[in-house]
Coordinates of C-alpha atoms in Angstrom, one line a residue:
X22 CA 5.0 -2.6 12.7
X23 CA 5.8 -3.9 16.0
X24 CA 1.9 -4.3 16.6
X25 CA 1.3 -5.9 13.6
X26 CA 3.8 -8.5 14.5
X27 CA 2.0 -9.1 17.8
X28 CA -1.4 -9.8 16.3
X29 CA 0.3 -11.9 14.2
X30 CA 1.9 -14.0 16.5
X31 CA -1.2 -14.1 19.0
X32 CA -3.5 -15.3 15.8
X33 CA -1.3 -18.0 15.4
X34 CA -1.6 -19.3 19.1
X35 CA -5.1 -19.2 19.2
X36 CA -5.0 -20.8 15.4
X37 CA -2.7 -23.9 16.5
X38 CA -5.7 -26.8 16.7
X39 CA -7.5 -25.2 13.7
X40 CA -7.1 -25.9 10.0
X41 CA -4.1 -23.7 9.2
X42 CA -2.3 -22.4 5.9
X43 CA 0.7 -20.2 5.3
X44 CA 0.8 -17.9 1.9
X45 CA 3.6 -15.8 0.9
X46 CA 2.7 -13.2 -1.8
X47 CA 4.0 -10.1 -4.0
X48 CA 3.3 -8.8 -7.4
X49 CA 6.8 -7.9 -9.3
X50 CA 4.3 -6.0 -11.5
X51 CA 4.8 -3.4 -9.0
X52 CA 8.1 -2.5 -10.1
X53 CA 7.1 -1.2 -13.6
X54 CA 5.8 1.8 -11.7
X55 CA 7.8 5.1 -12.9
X56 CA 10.4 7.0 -11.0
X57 CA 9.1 5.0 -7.7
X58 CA 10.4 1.4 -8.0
X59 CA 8.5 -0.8 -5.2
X60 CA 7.9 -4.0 -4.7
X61 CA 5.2 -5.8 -1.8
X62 CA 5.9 -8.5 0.3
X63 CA 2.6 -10.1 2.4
X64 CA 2.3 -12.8 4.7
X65 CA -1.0 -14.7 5.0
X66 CA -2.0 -17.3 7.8
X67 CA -5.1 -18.4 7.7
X68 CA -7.1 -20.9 10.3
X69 CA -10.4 -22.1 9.3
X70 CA -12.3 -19.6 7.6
X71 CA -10.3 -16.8 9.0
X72 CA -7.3 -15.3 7.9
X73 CA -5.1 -12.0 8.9
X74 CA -2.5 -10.4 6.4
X75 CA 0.3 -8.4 7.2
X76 CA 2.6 -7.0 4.1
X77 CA 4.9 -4.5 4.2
X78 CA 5.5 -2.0 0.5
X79 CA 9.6 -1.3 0.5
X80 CA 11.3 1.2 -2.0
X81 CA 13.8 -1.0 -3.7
X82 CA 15.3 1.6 -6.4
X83 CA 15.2 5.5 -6.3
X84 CA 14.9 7.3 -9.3
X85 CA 14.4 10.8 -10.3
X86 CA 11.5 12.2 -12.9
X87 CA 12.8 14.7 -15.1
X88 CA 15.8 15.6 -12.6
X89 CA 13.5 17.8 -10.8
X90 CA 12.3 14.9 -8.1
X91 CA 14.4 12.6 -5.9
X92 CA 12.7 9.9 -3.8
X93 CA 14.0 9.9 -0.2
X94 CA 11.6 7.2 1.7
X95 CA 8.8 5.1 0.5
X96 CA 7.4 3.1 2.7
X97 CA 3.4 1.0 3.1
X98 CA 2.4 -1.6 5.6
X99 CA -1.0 -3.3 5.3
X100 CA -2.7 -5.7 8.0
X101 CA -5.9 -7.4 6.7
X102 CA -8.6 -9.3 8.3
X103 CA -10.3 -12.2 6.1
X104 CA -13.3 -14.4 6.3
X105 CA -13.5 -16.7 3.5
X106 CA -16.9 -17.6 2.2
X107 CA -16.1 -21.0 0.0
X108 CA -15.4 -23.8 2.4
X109 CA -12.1 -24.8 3.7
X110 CA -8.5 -24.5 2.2
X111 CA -8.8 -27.8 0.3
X112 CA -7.4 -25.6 -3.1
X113 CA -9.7 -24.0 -6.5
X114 CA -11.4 -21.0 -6.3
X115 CA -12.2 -19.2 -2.8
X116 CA -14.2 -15.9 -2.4
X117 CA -13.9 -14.2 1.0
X118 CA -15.0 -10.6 2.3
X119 CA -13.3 -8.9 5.0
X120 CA -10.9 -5.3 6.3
X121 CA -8.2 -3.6 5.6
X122 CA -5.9 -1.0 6.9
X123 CA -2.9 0.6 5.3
X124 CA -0.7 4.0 6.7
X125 CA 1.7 4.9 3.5
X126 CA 4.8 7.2 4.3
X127 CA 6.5 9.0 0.9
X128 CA 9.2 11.6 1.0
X129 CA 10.6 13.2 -1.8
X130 CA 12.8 15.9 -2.7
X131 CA 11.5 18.4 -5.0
X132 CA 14.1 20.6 -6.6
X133 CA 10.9 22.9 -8.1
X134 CA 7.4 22.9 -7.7
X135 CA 4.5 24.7 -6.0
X136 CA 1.8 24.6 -4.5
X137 CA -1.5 26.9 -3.4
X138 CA -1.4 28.3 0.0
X139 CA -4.3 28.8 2.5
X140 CA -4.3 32.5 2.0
X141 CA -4.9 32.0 -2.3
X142 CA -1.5 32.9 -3.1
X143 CA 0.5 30.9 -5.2
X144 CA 4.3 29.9 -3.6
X145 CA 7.1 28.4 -5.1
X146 CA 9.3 25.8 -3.5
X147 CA 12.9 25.6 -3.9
X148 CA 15.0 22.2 -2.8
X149 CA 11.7 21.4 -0.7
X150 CA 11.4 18.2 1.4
X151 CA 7.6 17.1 1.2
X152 CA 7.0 14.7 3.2
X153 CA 3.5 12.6 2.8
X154 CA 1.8 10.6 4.9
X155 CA -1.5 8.7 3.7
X156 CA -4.1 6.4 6.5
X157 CA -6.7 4.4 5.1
X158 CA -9.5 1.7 5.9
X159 CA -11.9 -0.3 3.8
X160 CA -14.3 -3.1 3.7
X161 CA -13.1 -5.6 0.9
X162 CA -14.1 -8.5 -1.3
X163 CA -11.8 -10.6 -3.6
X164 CA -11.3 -14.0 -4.8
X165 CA -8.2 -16.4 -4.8
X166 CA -7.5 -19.1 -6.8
X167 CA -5.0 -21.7 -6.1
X168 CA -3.7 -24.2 -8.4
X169 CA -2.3 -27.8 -8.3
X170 CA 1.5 -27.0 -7.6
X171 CA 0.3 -25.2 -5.4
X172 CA 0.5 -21.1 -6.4
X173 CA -2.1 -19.0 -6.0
X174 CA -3.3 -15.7 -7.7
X175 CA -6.2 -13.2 -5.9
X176 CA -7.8 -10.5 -6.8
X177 CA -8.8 -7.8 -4.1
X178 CA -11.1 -4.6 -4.6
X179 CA -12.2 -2.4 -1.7
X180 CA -13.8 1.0 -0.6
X181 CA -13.5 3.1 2.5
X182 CA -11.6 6.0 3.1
X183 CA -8.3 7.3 3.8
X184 CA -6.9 10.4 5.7
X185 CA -4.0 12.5 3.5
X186 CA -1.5 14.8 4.8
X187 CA 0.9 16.9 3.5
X188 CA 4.1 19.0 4.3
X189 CA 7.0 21.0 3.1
X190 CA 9.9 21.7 4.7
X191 CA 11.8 24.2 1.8
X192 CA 14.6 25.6 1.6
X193 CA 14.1 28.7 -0.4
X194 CA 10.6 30.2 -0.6
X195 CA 9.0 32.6 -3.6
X196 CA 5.9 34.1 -4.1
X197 CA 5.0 34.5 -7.8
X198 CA 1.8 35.9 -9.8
X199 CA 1.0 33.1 -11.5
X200 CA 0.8 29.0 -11.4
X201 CA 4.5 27.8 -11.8
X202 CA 3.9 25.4 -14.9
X203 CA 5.4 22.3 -12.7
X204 CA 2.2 22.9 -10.4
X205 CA 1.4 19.6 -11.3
X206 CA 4.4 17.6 -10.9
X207 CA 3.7 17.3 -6.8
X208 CA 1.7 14.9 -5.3
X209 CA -2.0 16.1 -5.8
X210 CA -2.7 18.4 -8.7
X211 CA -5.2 20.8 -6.5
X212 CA -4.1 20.5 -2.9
X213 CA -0.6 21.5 -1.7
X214 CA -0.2 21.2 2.3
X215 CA -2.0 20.0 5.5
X216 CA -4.4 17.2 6.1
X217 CA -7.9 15.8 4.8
X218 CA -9.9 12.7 4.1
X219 CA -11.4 11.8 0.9
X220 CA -13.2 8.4 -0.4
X221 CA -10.5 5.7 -1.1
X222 CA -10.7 2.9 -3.2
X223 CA -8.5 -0.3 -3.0
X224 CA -7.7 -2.6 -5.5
X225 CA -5.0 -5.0 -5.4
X226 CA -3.6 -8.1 -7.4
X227 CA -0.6 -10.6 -5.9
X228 CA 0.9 -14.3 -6.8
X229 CA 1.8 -16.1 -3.7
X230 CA 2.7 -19.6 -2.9
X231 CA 1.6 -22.1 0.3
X232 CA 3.9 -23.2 2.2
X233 CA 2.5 -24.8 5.0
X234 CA -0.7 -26.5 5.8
X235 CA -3.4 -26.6 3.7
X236 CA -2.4 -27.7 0.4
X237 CA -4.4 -28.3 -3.0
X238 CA -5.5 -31.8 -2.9
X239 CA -5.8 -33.9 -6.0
X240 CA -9.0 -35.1 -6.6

């Protein structure tokens, strides 16, 4: 994080005698998501055509789903680079293209589940700690629109890939003969422990409000 916050603050030097705009943005949508209540929280500031993002995702409720899952730790921060293809920041409709990078820490604890191992057996955890951690990058397109007092609404979709990993730390260990029937209550239905990377796609939606700088002009 401490990074991000430097980029941020060198952007803004070099962005000082350029046309400049400050967005802050969420999506409260986010906290109809089940047993996993979290809500994000981006900063945009944007000078001339460019812009760079950094949000941070914070749990801001645990729950439990079906008593058999408690969530310890979630945790995403994003940084994305913009280049907007519609002019300046004079308000309407704005396409832009650009990057973005995310890492995404989860732990949980999961009073029963289990998971494949390496050698084909099936396991059984017991009171297991699993602790996830996801990396990902992707080129992205989007919109935003921006309206006269001044709150905006964008639309992101992206592709790339991201890098998954996996572990559990248990506290009691079976092996059994067959597939417990709350296989599918962990994190990926097919894939229990250790590390890969898979195509990702990225698609957000946030409401945000301009505080500084470039405003929506009346015409």
């Amino acid at each position: 994080m401490r990074t991000l916050l430097l980029t941020f603050l060198v952007l803004i030097q070099f962005g000082v005698f350029a046309q400049q705009r400050l967005t802050v943005k969420t999506n409260p949508l986010y906290l109809l998501e089940n047993n996993r209540y979290t809500m994000p929280l981006d900063m945009e500031y944007a000078f001339g055509k460019f812009s760079v993002q950094a949000g941070q995702m914070l749990m801001v409720s645990k729950a439990t789903g079906l008593g058999l899952r408690e969530n310890l730790n979630y945790s995403k921060t994003n940084l994305q680079l913009r280049y907007y293809l519609d002019g300046m920041f004079s308000g309407g409709s704005l396409g832009f293209i650009g990057l973005h990078g995310t890492t995404r820490n989860y732990d949980y604890l999961s009073k029963r589940g289990s998971y494949i191992s390496g050698g084909g057996r099936n396991v059984n955890y017991l009171n297991s700690i699993v602790e996830t951690q996801n990396f990902g990058a992707y080129a992205i397109s989007g919109v935003q629109i921006q309206s006269k007092s001044n709150i905006i609404f964008e639309f992101v979709m992206g592709f790339g890939m991201r890098e998954v990993s996996i572990q559990h730390n248990p506290e009691e260990i079976t092996f059994v003969d067959s597939l417990d029937p709350f296989l599918f209550d962990d994190f990926e239905p097919e894939w229990r422990e250790g590390a890969r990377t898979i195509p990702g796609i990225l698609i957000q939606m946030r409401f945000g409000y301009v505080f500084i700088g470039n405003k929506k002009k009346d015409k």
